[in-house]
Coordinates of C-alpha atoms in Angstrom, one line a residue:
M283 CA 69.6 69.6 43.8
N284 CA 68.5 72.6 41.7
R285 CA 70.7 71.5 38.7
F286 CA 69.0 68.1 38.9
R287 CA 65.6 69.7 39.0
R288 CA 66.3 71.9 36.0
I289 CA 67.5 68.9 34.0
W290 CA 64.5 66.8 35.1
A291 CA 62.2 69.7 34.1
I292 CA 63.7 70.0 30.6
F293 CA 63.7 66.3 29.8
S294 CA 60.4 65.3 31.4
S295 CA 58.6 68.1 29.6
A296 CA 60.3 67.3 26.3
L297 CA 59.3 63.6 26.6
A298 CA 55.7 64.7 27.0
G299 CA 56.0 67.0 24.0
F300 CA 56.2 70.4 25.9
F301 CA 58.8 73.0 25.3
Y302 CA 59.3 76.5 26.8
R303 CA 60.0 79.7 25.1
F304 CA 61.0 82.7 27.2
D305 CA 60.7 86.3 25.8
Y306 CA 62.8 88.7 27.9
E307 CA 62.1 92.4 28.4
Q308 CA 65.7 92.7 29.3
P309 CA 68.6 90.3 30.2
I310 CA 68.4 88.9 33.7
D311 CA 71.5 88.8 35.9
W312 CA 71.0 85.5 37.7
S313 CA 73.9 86.1 40.0
K314 CA 71.5 88.4 41.9
T315 CA 68.7 87.3 44.2
Y316 CA 65.1 87.8 43.1
I317 CA 61.5 86.9 44.0
V318 CA 60.0 85.5 40.8
C319 CA 56.2 86.0 40.5
P320 CA 54.4 84.2 37.7
N321 CA 50.7 83.8 37.1
H322 CA 49.6 80.2 37.5
T323 CA 47.4 78.3 35.1
S324 CA 49.1 74.9 34.7
N325 CA 51.2 72.4 36.6
L326 CA 53.7 73.0 33.7
D327 CA 54.4 76.4 35.2
I328 CA 56.5 74.7 37.9
S329 CA 58.7 73.0 35.3
A330 CA 58.9 76.2 33.3
M331 CA 60.2 78.2 36.3
C332 CA 62.8 75.4 37.0
V333 CA 64.1 76.0 33.4
L334 CA 63.9 79.8 33.6
V335 CA 65.7 80.4 36.9
N336 CA 69.4 79.7 36.3
S337 CA 70.5 79.9 39.9
N338 CA 69.8 78.4 43.3
C339 CA 66.1 78.7 43.9
S340 CA 63.3 77.6 46.1
F341 CA 59.5 77.4 45.5
M342 CA 57.0 78.4 48.1
G343 CA 53.8 76.4 47.5
K344 CA 50.9 74.5 49.1
E345 CA 51.7 71.8 51.6
E346 CA 50.0 69.1 49.4
L347 CA 53.0 69.3 47.0
K348 CA 54.9 67.3 49.7
D349 CA 52.8 64.3 48.7
G350 CA 53.7 64.4 45.0
L351 CA 56.0 61.8 43.5
V352 CA 58.5 64.3 42.2
T353 CA 57.5 67.6 43.9
G354 CA 57.6 65.8 47.3
L355 CA 61.3 65.2 46.8
F356 CA 61.9 68.9 46.5
F357 CA 59.3 70.2 49.0
R358 CA 60.9 68.0 51.6
S359 CA 64.3 69.4 50.9
V360 CA 64.9 72.7 49.2
D361 CA 61.4 74.1 48.8
I362 CA 59.0 75.7 51.3
P363 CA 55.6 74.1 51.9
V364 CA 52.9 76.2 53.5
N365 CA 49.4 75.4 54.9
R366 CA 47.6 78.7 54.3
D367 CA 44.9 77.7 56.7
S368 CA 47.3 77.6 59.5
K369 CA 48.8 80.9 60.8
M370 CA 51.6 79.0 62.5
S371 CA 52.5 77.2 59.2
S372 CA 52.4 80.5 57.3
F373 CA 54.6 82.2 59.9
R374 CA 57.2 79.4 59.7
A375 CA 57.1 79.3 55.9
F376 CA 57.7 83.1 55.6
K377 CA 60.5 82.9 58.3
K378 CA 62.2 80.2 56.2
A379 CA 61.6 82.2 53.0
A380 CA 63.4 85.2 54.7
E381 CA 66.3 83.0 55.6
K382 CA 66.6 81.7 52.0
L383 CA 66.7 85.3 50.7
Q384 CA 69.4 86.2 53.2
E385 CA 71.4 83.2 51.9
G386 CA 71.1 84.6 48.3
I387 CA 68.6 82.0 47.1
T388 CA 66.0 83.2 44.6
L389 CA 62.3 82.5 45.6
I390 CA 59.6 81.5 43.1
I391 CA 56.1 82.3 44.5
F392 CA 52.9 82.2 42.5
P393 CA 51.1 85.2 44.0
E394 CA 47.6 83.9 43.2
G395 CA 48.3 81.1 45.6
K396 CA 46.6 78.5 43.3
I397 CA 45.6 77.6 39.8
S398 CA 42.3 79.3 38.8
D399 CA 39.2 77.1 38.7
D400 CA 38.0 79.1 35.7
Y401 CA 38.4 77.9 32.2
P402 CA 39.7 79.9 30.4
P403 CA 41.6 81.0 33.5
T404 CA 41.3 84.5 35.0
L405 CA 44.0 86.3 36.9
H406 CA 42.9 86.1 40.6
E407 CA 43.7 88.6 43.3
F408 CA 47.3 88.4 44.5
K409 CA 48.3 87.5 48.1
N410 CA 50.4 90.0 50.0
G411 CA 53.2 87.6 51.1
P412 CA 55.7 87.8 48.3
F413 CA 55.5 91.6 48.1
K414 CA 56.0 92.1 51.8
L415 CA 59.0 89.7 51.7
A416 CA 60.4 91.7 48.7
I417 CA 60.1 95.0 50.5
D418 CA 61.3 93.8 53.9
H419 CA 64.5 92.4 52.3
K420 CA 64.9 94.9 49.5
I421 CA 64.7 92.1 46.8
P422 CA 63.7 92.9 43.2
I423 CA 60.6 91.1 41.9
I424 CA 60.6 89.6 38.4
P425 CA 57.0 89.3 37.1
V426 CA 56.5 86.4 34.6
S427 CA 53.5 86.2 32.3
S428 CA 52.4 82.8 31.1
S429 CA 50.2 83.4 28.0
N430 CA 49.3 80.1 26.5
T431 CA 50.3 77.3 28.9
W432 CA 46.7 76.7 30.0
K433 CA 45.8 76.0 26.4
K434 CA 48.4 73.2 26.3
F435 CA 47.9 71.8 29.7
W436 CA 45.3 73.4 32.0
D437 CA 45.8 72.6 35.7
D438 CA 46.9 68.9 35.8
G439 CA 45.8 68.2 32.3
T440 CA 43.0 65.7 33.2
K441 CA 39.9 67.7 32.5
Y442 CA 40.6 69.2 29.1
G443 CA 43.4 66.9 28.0
T444 CA 46.8 68.0 26.7
R445 CA 48.0 69.6 23.5
P446 CA 51.8 69.2 23.2
G447 CA 53.7 72.2 21.8
I448 CA 55.5 75.4 22.9
C449 CA 54.5 77.1 26.1
K450 CA 55.3 80.9 25.9
F451 CA 56.4 83.1 28.8
H452 CA 57.2 86.8 28.9
V453 CA 59.9 87.6 31.5
H454 CA 59.4 91.2 32.6
K455 CA 62.2 93.4 33.8
P456 CA 62.9 93.3 37.5
I457 CA 61.0 95.7 39.7
E458 CA 63.2 97.3 42.3
T459 CA 62.0 97.5 45.9
A460 CA 64.9 99.1 47.7
H461 CA 63.1 102.5 47.9
L462 CA 59.8 101.0 49.2
T463 CA 58.5 100.6 52.8
E464 CA 55.8 98.4 54.3
D465 CA 53.2 101.1 53.5
D466 CA 53.9 100.3 49.8
V467 CA 52.9 96.6 49.9
D468 CA 49.5 97.1 48.2
K469 CA 50.9 99.5 45.7
L470 CA 53.7 97.0 44.7
K471 CA 51.2 94.2 44.5
D472 CA 48.9 96.2 42.3
E473 CA 51.8 97.2 40.1
I474 CA 52.9 93.6 39.5
Y475 CA 49.3 92.5 39.0
D476 CA 48.8 95.2 36.3
I477 CA 52.0 94.2 34.5
I478 CA 51.0 90.6 34.2
Y479 CA 47.3 91.3 33.5
K480 CA 48.1 93.7 30.6
R481 CA 50.5 91.2 29.1
I482 CA 48.2 88.1 29.2
S483 CA 45.3 90.2 28.0
R484 CA 47.1 90.9 24.7
V485 CA 47.0 87.2 23.8

């Protein structure tokens, strides 16, 4: 399923005129399990992460994605939908996420929880969830900075149109969590936020 999704992401993006360029701080060993945390400014971010992560992976995302023509296929099978207004839904989602990590499946979680309503987009406060998961299961976090995707295709592309071209992403080195405890959740969250904020502020 993940191989199909990766191929679909590459070809569907290319047909629409969008291509992805990844700049790596250091090579990533995709045989290991990670939590990938990108900032979120465009629906293209989902396709880009499908292309980036060269291993079995699952997204955690809003429940509405189950209703999408393509996203629904994956959010009803390999991905993890969550209704953040429901404590029970959130509990079940994070329980499933923990099971995925234990199976060696990399998770992709947008820590802002949604695409910014601002244009140009601002980096919103991060949710605690992915960082608590990372610490609880001693999983490294890979921050990913999307620098210009919003200029090409903001949100779903309807309000400001689309500008086909190259979407650029900076893949930061993995941040280890094996030495951290639950008391460090906020510290880790702030560290990842600062890494991404500093990178996208350079553009």
